[in-house]
CSV table of N, CA and C in Angstrom, one decimal:
chain,number,residue,atom,x,y,z
A,1,MET,N,-4.9,-62.5,-102.4
A,1,MET,CA,-5.2,-61.8,-101.5
A,1,MET,C,-5.8,-62.2,-100.0
A,2,ARG,N,-5.3,-61.7,-98.7
A,2,ARG,CA,-5.5,-62.0,-97.7
A,2,ARG,C,-7.7,-61.5,-97.4
A,3,ALA,N,-8.1,-62.5,-96.4
A,3,ALA,CA,-9.8,-62.4,-95.9
A,3,ALA,C,-9.8,-60.9,-95.7
A,4,GLY,N,-8.9,-60.7,-95.0
A,4,GLY,CA,-9.1,-59.0,-94.4
A,4,GLY,C,-9.3,-57.9,-95.5
A,5,GLY,N,-8.0,-57.9,-96.4
A,5,GLY,CA,-7.8,-57.1,-97.0
A,5,GLY,C,-9.5,-57.7,-98.6
A,6,ARG,N,-10.4,-58.6,-98.2
A,6,ARG,CA,-10.9,-59.1,-99.4
A,6,ARG,C,-12.0,-58.1,-98.4
A,7,ILE,N,-12.4,-57.8,-97.6
A,7,ILE,CA,-13.5,-57.7,-96.7
A,7,ILE,C,-13.3,-56.0,-96.8
A,8,ALA,N,-12.4,-55.5,-96.9
A,8,ALA,CA,-12.0,-54.1,-97.4
A,8,ALA,C,-12.7,-53.4,-98.1
A,9,LEU,N,-12.0,-54.2,-99.8
A,9,LEU,CA,-12.1,-54.3,-100.6
A,9,LEU,C,-14.4,-54.7,-101.5
A,10,TYR,N,-14.3,-55.1,-100.6
A,10,TYR,CA,-15.5,-55.2,-100.7
A,10,TYR,C,-17.0,-54.5,-99.8
A,11,GLY,N,-16.3,-54.0,-98.4
A,11,GLY,CA,-16.7,-52.8,-98.3
A,11,GLY,C,-16.7,-51.5,-98.9
A,12,ALA,N,-15.7,-51.4,-99.4
A,12,ALA,CA,-16.0,-49.6,-100.4
A,12,ALA,C,-15.8,-50.1,-101.4
A,13,THR,N,-16.5,-51.8,-101.8
A,13,THR,CA,-17.4,-51.2,-103.0
A,13,THR,C,-18.3,-50.8,-103.0
A,14,LEU,N,-18.8,-51.8,-101.4
A,14,LEU,CA,-20.0,-51.7,-101.3
A,14,LEU,C,-20.8,-49.6,-101.4
A,15,VAL,N,-19.6,-48.7,-100.6
A,15,VAL,CA,-19.5,-47.2,-100.7
A,15,VAL,C,-20.4,-46.7,-101.8
A,16,ALA,N,-19.5,-47.1,-102.4
A,16,ALA,CA,-18.9,-46.6,-103.9
A,16,ALA,C,-20.1,-47.1,-104.7
A,17,VAL,N,-21.0,-48.0,-104.6
A,17,VAL,CA,-22.0,-48.2,-105.5
A,17,VAL,C,-22.2,-47.1,-104.3
A,18,PHE,N,-23.1,-47.6,-103.1
A,18,PHE,CA,-24.0,-46.1,-102.7
A,18,PHE,C,-24.1,-45.9,-103.4
A,19,GLY,N,-23.1,-44.6,-102.8
A,19,GLY,CA,-23.2,-43.3,-103.2
A,19,GLY,C,-23.1,-43.1,-104.4
A,20,VAL,N,-22.7,-44.0,-105.9
A,20,VAL,CA,-23.2,-43.5,-107.0
A,20,VAL,C,-24.5,-43.8,-107.2
A,21,ALA,N,-25.7,-44.5,-106.4
A,21,ALA,CA,-26.8,-44.9,-106.8
A,21,ALA,C,-27.7,-43.4,-106.0
A,22,PHE,N,-26.8,-42.7,-104.9
A,22,PHE,CA,-28.2,-42.3,-104.4
A,22,PHE,C,-27.3,-40.5,-104.8
A,23,TYR,N,-26.3,-40.8,-105.4
A,23,TYR,CA,-26.0,-39.2,-106.8
A,23,TYR,C,-27.2,-39.3,-108.0
A,24,ALA,N,-26.7,-40.6,-108.3
A,24,ALA,CA,-28.1,-40.9,-109.7
A,24,ALA,C,-29.7,-40.3,-109.6
A,25,ALA,N,-29.6,-41.2,-108.2
A,25,ALA,CA,-31.0,-40.7,-107.8
A,25,ALA,C,-31.7,-39.4,-108.1
A,26,GLY,N,-30.5,-38.1,-106.9
A,26,GLY,CA,-31.0,-36.7,-107.0
A,26,GLY,C,-30.7,-36.8,-108.3
A,27,ALA,N,-29.8,-36.7,-109.2
A,27,ALA,CA,-30.1,-36.4,-111.2
A,27,ALA,C,-30.6,-36.3,-111.3
A,28,PHE,N,-31.6,-37.9,-111.7
A,28,PHE,CA,-32.4,-38.9,-112.0
A,28,PHE,C,-33.8,-38.7,-111.8
A,29,VAL,N,-34.5,-38.2,-110.3
A,29,VAL,CA,-35.6,-38.5,-109.8
A,29,VAL,C,-35.7,-36.9,-109.6
A,30,PRO,N,-36.9,-36.3,-110.4
A,30,PRO,CA,-38.0,-35.3,-110.3
A,30,PRO,C,-37.8,-35.0,-109.5
A,31,ASP,N,-37.9,-33.5,-109.4
A,31,ASP,CA,-38.1,-32.6,-107.4
A,31,ASP,C,-39.8,-33.3,-107.6
A,32,GLY,N,-40.5,-33.0,-108.0
A,32,GLY,CA,-42.0,-33.2,-107.9
A,32,GLY,C,-42.6,-34.2,-107.0
A,33,PHE,N,-41.6,-35.6,-108.0
A,33,PHE,CA,-42.6,-36.4,-107.6
A,33,PHE,C,-41.7,-36.5,-106.1
A,34,VAL,N,-40.4,-36.1,-105.4
A,34,VAL,CA,-40.1,-36.9,-103.9
A,34,VAL,C,-41.1,-35.4,-104.1
A,35,SER,N,-41.1,-34.4,-104.0
A,35,SER,CA,-42.2,-33.7,-103.3
A,35,SER,C,-43.8,-34.2,-102.8
A,36,HIS,N,-44.0,-35.2,-104.3
A,36,HIS,CA,-45.4,-35.5,-103.8
A,36,HIS,C,-45.4,-37.2,-102.4
A,37,TRP,N,-43.6,-37.4,-102.7
A,37,TRP,CA,-43.9,-38.4,-101.7
A,37,TRP,C,-44.0,-38.9,-100.1
A,38,GLU,N,-42.6,-37.1,-100.3
A,38,GLU,CA,-43.0,-37.0,-99.3
A,38,GLU,C,-44.8,-36.3,-98.4
A,39,ASP,N,-44.9,-36.1,-99.2
A,39,ASP,CA,-47.1,-35.2,-98.8
A,39,ASP,C,-47.7,-36.6,-98.3
A,40,SER,N,-46.9,-37.5,-98.8
A,40,SER,CA,-48.2,-38.9,-98.7
A,40,SER,C,-47.7,-39.5,-97.6
A,41,SER,N,-46.4,-39.2,-97.4
A,41,SER,CA,-46.2,-39.6,-95.6
A,41,SER,C,-46.8,-39.3,-94.5
A,42,SER,N,-47.0,-38.2,-94.7
A,42,SER,CA,-47.6,-36.6,-93.0
A,42,SER,C,-48.8,-38.1,-93.7
A,43,VAL,N,-49.4,-38.7,-93.4
A,43,VAL,CA,-50.8,-39.4,-93.5
A,43,VAL,C,-50.4,-40.1,-92.5
A,44,PRO,N,-51.3,-40.3,-91.3
A,44,PRO,CA,-51.5,-41.1,-90.2
A,44,PRO,C,-51.7,-42.4,-90.3
A,45,ILE,N,-51.0,-43.4,-89.9
A,45,ILE,CA,-51.2,-44.2,-90.4
A,45,ILE,C,-52.5,-45.1,-90.0
A,46,GLN,N,-53.1,-46.4,-89.6
A,46,GLN,CA,-54.6,-46.8,-89.4
A,46,GLN,C,-54.9,-47.2,-88.0
A,47,GLY,N,-55.0,-46.1,-87.6
A,47,GLY,CA,-55.6,-46.8,-86.4
A,47,GLY,C,-54.8,-45.5,-85.6
A,48,GLU,N,-53.7,-45.0,-85.6
A,48,GLU,CA,-52.5,-44.1,-85.3
A,48,GLU,C,-53.3,-42.2,-85.3
A,49,HIS,N,-53.1,-42.1,-84.3
A,49,HIS,CA,-54.1,-40.5,-83.9
A,49,HIS,C,-52.7,-39.9,-84.1
A,50,PRO,N,-53.4,-38.7,-84.9
A,50,PRO,CA,-51.9,-37.7,-85.8
A,50,PRO,C,-51.5,-37.2,-84.2
A,51,ASP,N,-51.5,-36.8,-83.5
A,51,ASP,CA,-51.3,-35.9,-82.2
A,51,ASP,C,-50.1,-37.2,-81.4
A,52,GLN,N,-49.8,-38.7,-81.8
A,52,GLN,CA,-48.9,-39.5,-81.1
A,52,GLN,C,-48.0,-39.6,-81.6
A,53,ARG,N,-47.6,-38.4,-83.0
A,53,ARG,CA,-46.7,-38.7,-83.5
A,53,ARG,C,-45.4,-37.5,-83.2
């Protein structure tokens, strides 16, 4: 197999692995965990003014 084919196969494998991981996370991670995580991300960083966001 030539280098171009190997790179294409590697890229396709990466896309497939990340796609499966994305859909598996959606199926296995509870929605309550995600909403708590989103709520905690709205806390301003130390020294950051809330109006600067």
